[in-house]
Amino acid sequence: DTEVTQTPKHLVMGMTNKKSLKCEQHMGHRAMYWYKQKAKKPPELMFVYSYEKLSINESVPSRFSPECPNSSLLNLHLHALQPEDSALYLCASSQASQGGLVNTIYFGEGSWLTVV
Amino acid sequence: LAKTTQPISMDSYEGQEVNITCSHNNIATNDYITWYQQFPSQGPRFIIQGYKTKVTNEVASLFIPADRKSSTLSLPRVSLSDTAVYYCLVRTGANNLFFGTGTRLTVIP
């Protein structure tokens, strides 16, 4: 049972639309992540937030804009997407890194995005 | 970036023990080895994590030899519900997680 909640579960949007994916966790985690997963492929890391600040951007196109308004919430704003951006978008969270300690990363169930 | 290599797919009969081996030749001193399980249309689920020797929990065991260049996930007595993709990962830093290609395990009745 995941304690990372993602909404919506399914989203269909046009290439000119602006939409957002939302993620919430109440485990007190201070690191949050966005991953993208295409069918039959492994998840690909997109962004990492640590203490509400963006710490990793894996060269993601600017049509994807992450936002971390507080320690429990993570958004992914979508604008001018392409059909090839259709995928499962996974949010995850963990304790923030301290002294090199490796913490378990917990994933949500994902948001299925279809761009038409 | 430590790269992992694991078999693309495996089949096993119900009730058998399954061992999935992962190689990570350029693992760094501070890296941990982590395994995740993913069912179709669901997010990955943490299975087990270790640094060296053997780690066991209620779901699986993880065997890591002294040179740490490989690891083996052992699933005891698999059932049909264990059919999933299993990912071996080496943590390249504490706050990120890069997935390899994964092993698609199919459990046969």
Tab-separated table of C-alpha atoms in Angstrom:
chain	number	residue	atom	x	y	z
A	1	ASP	CA	0.000	0.000	0.000
A	2	THR	CA	1.560	3.236	-1.168
A	3	GLU	CA	1.361	6.392	0.888
A	4	VAL	CA	2.210	8.541	-2.103
A	5	THR	CA	-0.995	9.725	-3.746
A	6	GLN	CA	-1.122	10.913	-7.324
A	7	THR	CA	-3.952	12.677	-9.138
A	8	PRO	CA	-5.420	12.360	-11.627
A	9	LYS	CA	-4.978	8.660	-12.398
A	10	HIS	CA	-5.719	9.305	-16.058
A	11	LEU	CA	-5.383	12.501	-18.086
A	12	VAL	CA	-6.011	13.164	-21.757
A	13	MET	CA	-4.852	16.518	-23.052
A	14	GLY	CA	-4.406	18.287	-26.344
A	15	MET	CA	-1.079	19.640	-27.510
A	16	THR	CA	-2.146	23.214	-26.772
A	17	ASN	CA	-3.560	22.519	-23.317
A	18	LYS	CA	-2.086	23.374	-19.943
A	19	LYS	CA	-2.604	20.785	-17.239
A	20	SER	CA	-0.971	19.665	-14.002
A	21	LEU	CA	-0.212	16.389	-12.294
A	22	LYS	CA	-0.308	16.390	-8.511
A	23	CYS	CA	1.442	14.309	-5.897
A	24	GLU	CA	1.030	14.263	-2.126
A	25	GLN	CA	2.716	12.415	0.703
A	26	HIS	CA	2.284	12.630	4.453
A	27	MET	CA	5.262	10.560	5.558
A	28	GLY	CA	7.348	13.602	6.469
A	29	HIS	CA	9.678	12.992	3.544
A	30	ARG	CA	11.747	15.939	2.369
A	31	ALA	CA	12.840	14.484	-0.992
A	32	MET	CA	10.369	14.077	-3.836
A	33	TYR	CA	10.796	12.825	-7.369
A	34	TRP	CA	9.170	12.704	-10.785
A	35	TYR	CA	9.758	9.762	-13.112
A	36	LYS	CA	8.451	9.075	-16.614
A	37	GLN	CA	7.782	5.522	-17.808
A	38	LYS	CA	6.931	4.426	-21.343
A	39	ALA	CA	5.343	1.058	-22.009
A	40	LYS	CA	7.661	-1.905	-21.384
A	41	LYS	CA	10.519	0.430	-20.449
A	42	PRO	CA	12.056	1.208	-17.048
A	43	PRO	CA	11.168	4.423	-15.229
A	44	GLU	CA	13.353	7.399	-16.164
A	45	LEU	CA	14.259	10.001	-13.571
A	46	MET	CA	13.086	13.507	-14.470
A	47	PHE	CA	13.375	15.737	-11.388
A	48	VAL	CA	14.407	15.527	-7.747
A	49	TYR	CA	13.437	18.006	-5.041
A	50	SER	CA	15.259	18.109	-1.741
A	51	TYR	CA	13.891	20.327	1.052
A	52	GLU	CA	11.534	21.921	-1.464
A	53	LYS	CA	14.382	22.964	-3.754
A	54	LEU	CA	15.069	21.492	-7.173
A	55	SER	CA	18.279	19.478	-6.867
A	56	ILE	CA	18.269	17.370	-10.032
A	57	ASN	CA	16.869	18.097	-13.504
A	58	GLU	CA	17.733	15.307	-15.914
A	59	SER	CA	17.731	17.609	-18.950
A	60	VAL	CA	13.943	17.536	-19.160
A	61	PRO	CA	12.325	19.770	-21.833
A	62	SER	CA	10.892	23.026	-20.518
A	63	ARG	CA	7.350	21.977	-21.468
A	64	PHE	CA	7.538	20.030	-18.195
A	65	SER	CA	7.700	22.386	-15.207
A	66	PRO	CA	7.957	20.971	-11.690
A	67	GLU	CA	6.862	22.778	-8.568
A	68	CYS	CA	7.166	21.910	-4.892
A	69	PRO	CA	4.883	24.324	-2.995
A	70	ASN	CA	5.515	22.679	0.380
A	71	SER	CA	7.100	19.596	1.881
A	72	SER	CA	4.043	17.405	1.214
A	73	LEU	CA	3.148	18.417	-2.315
A	74	LEU	CA	4.784	18.060	-5.703
A	75	ASN	CA	3.273	19.237	-8.964
A	76	LEU	CA	4.241	18.729	-12.577
A	77	HIS	CA	2.901	21.429	-14.858
A	78	LEU	CA	2.407	20.426	-18.467
A	79	HIS	CA	2.220	22.788	-21.437
A	80	ALA	CA	2.508	22.301	-25.182
A	81	LEU	CA	3.213	18.605	-24.906
A	82	GLN	CA	3.778	16.274	-27.816
A	83	PRO	CA	2.130	12.888	-28.455
A	84	GLU	CA	5.459	11.196	-27.642
A	85	ASP	CA	5.146	12.575	-24.098
A	86	SER	CA	2.303	10.127	-23.499
A	87	ALA	CA	3.465	7.888	-20.658
A	88	LEU	CA	2.971	6.897	-17.039
A	89	TYR	CA	4.255	9.643	-14.750
A	90	LEU	CA	5.390	8.399	-11.359
A	91	CYS	CA	5.880	10.451	-8.238
A	92	ALA	CA	8.052	9.210	-5.398
A	93	SER	CA	9.321	10.387	-2.038
A	94	SER	CA	11.968	9.533	0.547
A	95	GLN	CA	13.771	10.912	3.533
A	96	ALA	CA	16.267	13.487	2.349
A	97	SER	CA	19.893	12.452	2.163
A	98	GLN	CA	21.865	12.963	5.349
A	99	GLY	CA	25.474	11.930	5.765
A	100	GLY	CA	25.342	9.616	2.790
A	101	LEU	CA	22.553	7.504	4.269
A	102	VAL	CA	20.624	5.684	1.548
A	103	ASN	CA	16.896	5.945	2.144
A	104	THR	CA	14.087	3.886	0.653
A	105	ILE	CA	12.199	5.642	-2.130
A	106	TYR	CA	8.432	5.079	-2.159
A	107	PHE	CA	6.440	5.375	-5.373
A	108	GLY	CA	2.867	6.342	-6.084
A	109	GLU	CA	0.641	4.447	-8.508
A	110	GLY	CA	1.273	6.935	-11.279
A	111	SER	CA	-0.732	9.168	-13.576
A	112	TRP	CA	-1.412	7.927	-17.086
A	113	LEU	CA	-1.026	10.798	-19.540
A	114	THR	CA	-2.226	10.693	-23.125
A	115	VAL	CA	-1.415	13.621	-25.406
A	116	VAL	CA	-3.629	13.881	-28.479
B	1	LEU	CA	27.048	6.124	-13.173
B	2	ALA	CA	27.026	2.476	-12.116
B	3	LYS	CA	25.381	0.358	-14.815
B	4	THR	CA	23.497	-2.826	-14.004
B	5	THR	CA	22.989	-5.864	-16.207
B	6	GLN	CA	20.332	-8.474	-15.536
B	7	PRO	CA	18.520	-11.088	-17.621
B	8	ILE	CA	15.689	-9.682	-19.694
B	9	SER	CA	13.267	-12.435	-18.741
B	10	MET	CA	12.900	-15.591	-16.652
B	11	ASP	CA	10.242	-18.249	-16.291
B	12	SER	CA	9.638	-20.310	-13.176
B	13	TYR	CA	7.063	-22.794	-11.942
B	14	GLU	CA	4.973	-22.072	-8.903
B	15	GLY	CA	6.555	-23.149	-5.645
B	16	GLN	CA	10.123	-22.945	-6.897
B	17	GLU	CA	12.854	-20.677	-5.613
B	18	VAL	CA	13.848	-18.010	-8.102
B	19	ASN	CA	17.262	-16.391	-8.202
B	20	ILE	CA	17.800	-13.294	-10.295
B	21	THR	CA	21.404	-12.194	-10.677
B	22	CYS	CA	22.487	-8.657	-11.437
B	23	SER	CA	25.975	-7.538	-12.372
B	24	HIS	CA	27.295	-4.090	-11.455
B	25	ASN	CA	30.999	-4.152	-12.230
B	26	ASN	CA	31.687	-0.474	-11.582
B	27	ILE	CA	29.851	-0.149	-8.293
B	28	ALA	CA	31.331	2.562	-6.086
B	29	THR	CA	32.421	2.157	-2.498
B	30	ASN	CA	29.452	4.041	-1.085
B	31	ASP	CA	26.799	2.548	-3.358
B	32	TYR	CA	23.977	0.344	-2.097
B	33	ILE	CA	22.175	-2.320	-4.134
B	34	THR	CA	18.408	-1.999	-4.219
B	35	TRP	CA	15.715	-4.177	-5.788
B	36	TYR	CA	12.246	-3.075	-6.803
B	37	GLN	CA	9.234	-5.010	-8.079
B	38	GLN	CA	6.754	-3.555	-10.540
B	39	PHE	CA	3.373	-4.948	-11.583
B	40	PRO	CA	1.734	-3.683	-14.785
B	41	SER	CA	0.160	-0.242	-14.416
B	42	GLN	CA	1.509	0.220	-10.891
B	43	GLY	CA	4.403	2.105	-9.367
B	44	PRO	CA	7.566	0.199	-8.402
B	45	ARG	CA	7.590	-1.330	-4.942
B	46	PHE	CA	10.696	-1.599	-2.778
B	47	ILE	CA	11.720	-5.204	-2.087
B	48	ILE	CA	15.121	-5.218	-0.426
B	49	GLN	CA	18.363	-3.292	-0.144
B	50	GLY	CA	21.874	-4.228	0.936
B	51	TYR	CA	25.511	-3.236	0.989
B	52	LYS	CA	27.366	-6.521	1.453
B	53	THR	CA	26.970	-10.190	2.462
B	54	LYS	CA	23.364	-11.234	2.976
B	55	VAL	CA	20.164	-9.408	3.759
B	56	THR	CA	16.847	-11.132	4.398
B	57	ASN	CA	13.344	-9.838	4.975
B	58	GLU	CA	9.880	-11.358	4.900
B	59	VAL	CA	9.746	-11.196	1.107
B	60	ALA	CA	13.205	-11.995	-0.247
B	61	SER	CA	16.899	-12.471	0.359
B	62	LEU	CA	19.740	-10.541	-1.201
B	63	PHE	CA	23.166	-12.107	-1.588
B	64	ILE	CA	26.167	-9.869	-2.262
B	65	PRO	CA	29.665	-11.367	-2.668
B	66	ALA	CA	32.718	-9.732	-1.179
B	67	ASP	CA	33.729	-7.927	-4.380
B	68	ARG	CA	30.176	-6.496	-4.684
B	69	LYS	CA	30.344	-6.678	-8.472
B	70	SER	CA	27.157	-8.689	-8.586
B	71	SER	CA	24.157	-9.476	-6.442
B	72	THR	CA	21.424	-12.116	-6.421
B	73	LEU	CA	17.815	-11.601	-5.457
B	74	SER	CA	16.275	-14.801	-4.138
B	75	LEU	CA	12.499	-15.242	-4.023
B	76	PRO	CA	11.476	-18.339	-2.054
B	77	ARG	CA	8.602	-20.471	-3.324
B	78	VAL	CA	7.171	-18.094	-5.911
B	79	SER	CA	3.473	-17.883	-6.654
B	80	LEU	CA	1.559	-16.604	-9.660
B	81	SER	CA	1.259	-13.220	-7.966
B	82	ASP	CA	5.038	-12.815	-8.135
B	83	THR	CA	4.825	-12.372	-11.901
B	84	ALA	CA	6.277	-8.893	-12.377
B	85	VAL	CA	9.310	-6.945	-13.529
B	86	TYR	CA	12.199	-6.911	-11.054
B	87	TYR	CA	14.681	-4.065	-11.170
B	88	CYS	CA	18.198	-4.132	-9.774
B	89	LEU	CA	19.533	-0.681	-9.000
B	90	VAL	CA	22.754	0.737	-7.682
B	91	ARG	CA	22.279	3.948	-5.789
B	92	THR	CA	24.616	6.471	-7.364
B	93	GLY	CA	23.734	8.982	-4.710
B	94	ALA	CA	21.476	9.063	-1.735
B	95	ASN	CA	18.754	11.157	-3.362
B	96	ASN	CA	18.328	9.558	-6.750
B	97	LEU	CA	17.487	6.194	-8.222
B	98	PHE	CA	18.297	5.117	-11.777
B	99	PHE	CA	16.555	2.043	-13.142
B	100	GLY	CA	18.131	-0.550	-15.423
B	101	THR	CA	16.254	-2.652	-17.935
B	102	GLY	CA	14.769	-5.062	-15.386
B	103	THR	CA	13.945	-8.778	-15.461
B	104	ARG	CA	10.461	-9.856	-16.461
B	105	LEU	CA	9.617	-12.851	-14.280
B	106	THR	CA	6.754	-15.087	-15.373
B	107	VAL	CA	5.528	-17.673	-12.888
B	108	ILE	CA	3.887	-20.654	-14.548
B	109	PRO	CA	1.204	-22.774	-12.850
